[in-house]
Coordinates of C-alpha atoms in Angstrom, one line a residue:
M7 CA 15.0 -67.9 20.4
N8 CA 14.2 -67.5 24.0
Y9 CA 11.7 -65.1 25.5
N10 CA 14.4 -62.9 27.2
S11 CA 16.3 -62.4 24.0
Y12 CA 13.1 -61.4 22.3
I13 CA 12.2 -58.8 24.9
Y14 CA 15.8 -57.6 25.0
G15 CA 15.8 -57.2 21.2
R16 CA 12.5 -55.2 21.3
W17 CA 13.9 -52.9 23.9
I18 CA 17.0 -52.3 21.9
K19 CA 14.9 -51.5 18.8
L20 CA 12.6 -49.3 20.8
G21 CA 15.6 -47.5 22.3
I22 CA 17.1 -46.9 18.8
V23 CA 13.8 -45.5 17.6
A24 CA 13.5 -43.3 20.6
L25 CA 17.0 -42.1 20.2
V26 CA 16.4 -41.2 16.5
V27 CA 13.2 -39.4 17.5
I28 CA 15.0 -37.4 20.2
I29 CA 17.9 -36.5 17.7
L30 CA 15.3 -35.4 15.1
A31 CA 13.4 -33.3 17.8
V32 CA 16.6 -31.7 19.0
T33 CA 17.8 -31.0 15.5
S34 CA 14.4 -29.5 14.6
I35 CA 14.3 -27.3 17.6
S36 CA 17.9 -26.2 17.1
S37 CA 17.3 -25.4 13.4
Y38 CA 14.1 -23.5 14.2
N39 CA 15.7 -21.4 17.0
G40 CA 18.7 -20.7 14.7
L41 CA 16.4 -19.5 11.9
V42 CA 14.4 -17.3 14.3
A43 CA 17.6 -15.8 15.7
A44 CA 18.9 -15.1 12.2
D45 CA 15.5 -13.6 11.2
Q46 CA 15.6 -11.3 14.3
Q47 CA 19.2 -10.3 13.4
V48 CA 18.0 -9.2 9.9
Q49 CA 15.1 -7.2 11.4
K50 CA 17.4 -5.6 13.9
A51 CA 19.9 -4.7 11.1
W52 CA 17.1 -3.2 8.9
S53 CA 15.9 -1.2 11.9
T54 CA 19.4 0.2 12.2
V55 CA 19.4 1.1 8.5
E56 CA 16.1 2.9 8.9
S57 CA 17.3 4.7 12.0
M58 CA 20.4 5.9 10.2
M59 CA 18.4 7.0 7.2
Q60 CA 16.1 9.0 9.4
R61 CA 19.0 10.6 11.2
R62 CA 20.5 11.6 7.8
A63 CA 17.1 13.0 6.8
D64 CA 17.0 15.1 9.9
V65 CA 20.5 16.4 9.3
I66 CA 19.8 17.2 5.7
S67 CA 16.6 19.0 6.7
N68 CA 18.6 21.1 9.2
Q69 CA 21.1 21.8 6.4
V70 CA 18.2 22.9 4.2
E71 CA 17.0 25.4 6.8
T72 CA 20.5 26.8 7.0
V73 CA 20.8 27.1 3.2
K74 CA 17.2 28.4 2.6
G75 CA 18.2 32.0 3.5
Y76 CA 21.0 31.9 0.9
V77 CA 19.4 30.0 -1.9
Q78 CA 15.7 31.0 -1.9
H79 CA 15.3 30.3 -5.6
E80 CA 16.3 26.7 -5.3
E81 CA 12.9 25.5 -4.2
K82 CA 13.1 22.3 -6.3
V83 CA 15.9 20.8 -4.2
V84 CA 14.1 21.8 -1.0
S85 CA 10.9 20.1 -2.1
E86 CA 12.7 17.0 -3.2
I87 CA 14.2 16.7 0.2
A88 CA 10.8 17.2 1.9
A89 CA 9.1 14.6 -0.3
A90 CA 11.9 12.0 0.4
R91 CA 11.7 12.6 4.1
A92 CA 7.9 12.1 4.1
V93 CA 8.4 8.6 2.6
L94 CA 11.2 7.7 5.1
Y95 CA 9.0 8.7 8.0
D96 CA 6.0 6.8 6.7
N97 CA 5.9 3.6 8.8
Y98 CA 3.7 1.9 6.2
S99 CA 6.2 2.2 3.3
D100 CA 7.8 -1.0 2.2
I101 CA 11.5 -1.5 2.1
D102 CA 11.9 -0.8 -1.6
S103 CA 10.1 2.5 -1.2
K104 CA 12.2 3.5 1.7
I105 CA 15.4 2.6 -0.1
A106 CA 14.3 4.7 -3.1
A107 CA 13.4 7.6 -0.9
D108 CA 16.7 7.4 0.9
E109 CA 18.5 7.5 -2.4
Q110 CA 16.4 10.4 -3.5
L111 CA 17.2 12.2 -0.2
A112 CA 20.9 11.5 -0.6
A113 CA 20.9 12.8 -4.2
A114 CA 19.1 15.9 -3.1
G115 CA 21.5 16.4 -0.3
R116 CA 24.4 16.1 -2.7
S117 CA 22.6 18.6 -5.0
M118 CA 22.3 21.0 -2.0
L119 CA 26.1 20.6 -1.4
A120 CA 26.8 21.3 -5.1
L121 CA 24.6 24.5 -4.9
V122 CA 26.7 25.8 -2.0
E123 CA 29.6 26.1 -4.4
N124 CA 27.8 29.2 -5.9
Y125 CA 27.4 30.8 -2.5
P126 CA 30.8 31.6 -0.9
E127 CA 29.2 33.3 2.1
L128 CA 27.3 30.1 2.9
K129 CA 30.5 28.0 2.7
A130 CA 32.1 30.3 5.2
D131 CA 29.1 29.8 7.6
T132 CA 30.3 27.8 10.7
L133 CA 26.9 26.2 11.2
F134 CA 26.9 25.0 7.6
E135 CA 30.4 23.7 7.9
N136 CA 29.4 21.7 11.0
L137 CA 26.3 20.4 9.2
Q138 CA 28.5 19.2 6.3
T139 CA 30.7 17.3 8.8
V140 CA 27.6 15.8 10.4
I141 CA 26.2 14.8 7.0
E142 CA 29.5 13.0 6.2
G143 CA 29.3 11.1 9.5
S144 CA 25.6 10.3 8.7
E145 CA 26.6 8.9 5.3
N146 CA 29.2 6.8 6.9
R147 CA 26.7 5.5 9.5
V148 CA 24.2 4.6 6.8
S149 CA 26.9 2.8 4.8
V150 CA 27.9 0.8 7.9
A151 CA 24.3 0.0 8.7
R152 CA 23.7 -1.2 5.1
K153 CA 26.7 -3.4 5.3
D154 CA 25.5 -4.9 8.6
F155 CA 22.1 -5.5 7.1
I156 CA 23.6 -7.2 4.1
D157 CA 25.8 -9.4 6.4
A158 CA 22.7 -10.3 8.5
V159 CA 20.7 -11.2 5.3
Q160 CA 23.6 -13.3 4.1
A161 CA 23.8 -15.3 7.4
Y162 CA 20.1 -15.8 7.4
N163 CA 20.0 -16.9 3.7
T164 CA 22.8 -19.3 4.3
K165 CA 20.8 -20.9 7.2
V166 CA 17.7 -21.1 5.0
T167 CA 19.5 -22.7 2.0
K168 CA 22.1 -24.9 3.6
F169 CA 21.3 -28.6 4.4
P170 CA 19.6 -29.6 6.7
G171 CA 18.3 -26.1 7.6
N172 CA 16.7 -25.8 4.1
I173 CA 14.4 -28.7 4.9
F174 CA 13.3 -27.2 8.3
A175 CA 13.1 -23.7 6.8
K176 CA 10.8 -24.9 4.0
L177 CA 8.6 -26.8 6.5
M178 CA 8.4 -23.9 8.9
G179 CA 7.8 -21.2 6.3
F180 CA 11.1 -19.4 6.4
E181 CA 12.1 -17.9 3.0
K182 CA 15.2 -16.2 1.6
K183 CA 15.3 -12.4 2.2
D184 CA 16.4 -9.8 -0.4
Y185 CA 19.7 -8.1 0.0
F186 CA 19.9 -4.3 0.0
R187 CA 20.0 -3.2 -3.6
A188 CA 20.4 0.4 -4.8
S189 CA 17.7 1.6 -7.2
P190 CA 18.6 1.8 -10.9
G191 CA 20.4 5.1 -11.5
A192 CA 21.5 5.5 -7.8
Q193 CA 25.1 5.3 -8.8
E194 CA 24.8 8.3 -11.1
A195 CA 25.9 11.7 -9.8
P196 CA 23.0 14.2 -9.4
K197 CA 22.6 16.7 -12.1
V198 CA 22.5 20.3 -10.8
D199 CA 21.2 23.0 -13.1
F200 CA 22.2 26.5 -12.0
G201 CA 20.0 28.1 -14.6
N202 CA 22.9 29.0 -16.8

């Protein structure tokens, strides 16, 4: 073996090692940036869900003010709405608490709409009719925001669990995120007691 072949062989080996290191570095950086972008998308989607829940809370509160004059003896529904709004506006509440409060608010809003059936003069009120339309729009917006959040979580979780992203995710501390789940009993229709 001559000296030039030996040097040439070493440079080839060194070049291969450098190429592998560069490929690993680029893959690591790309995986990390992809995970960060997916995490940011999840946070953005959750912020949208919160925003839509707060909008709905505001609309339902306006509806309560309209209805108060007609249904003064239905204080329970009004207090449930106020309690749920307080949790939604508390920035320190965790996601599960906000989801539960949102479901409580939605149920109280449905109860309020059910109460209206007993007050024909309220149903004829133009302001109330407009509020009902706005509430329906708010419900649709919340539903779309929840779907977008679920889609963002799915994309993030796919990156965190799919090879080779799962290796980098584990090394860099990225963990799977929970999907939006309704609280137990959220699918049940609210029970409205008219004192009969």
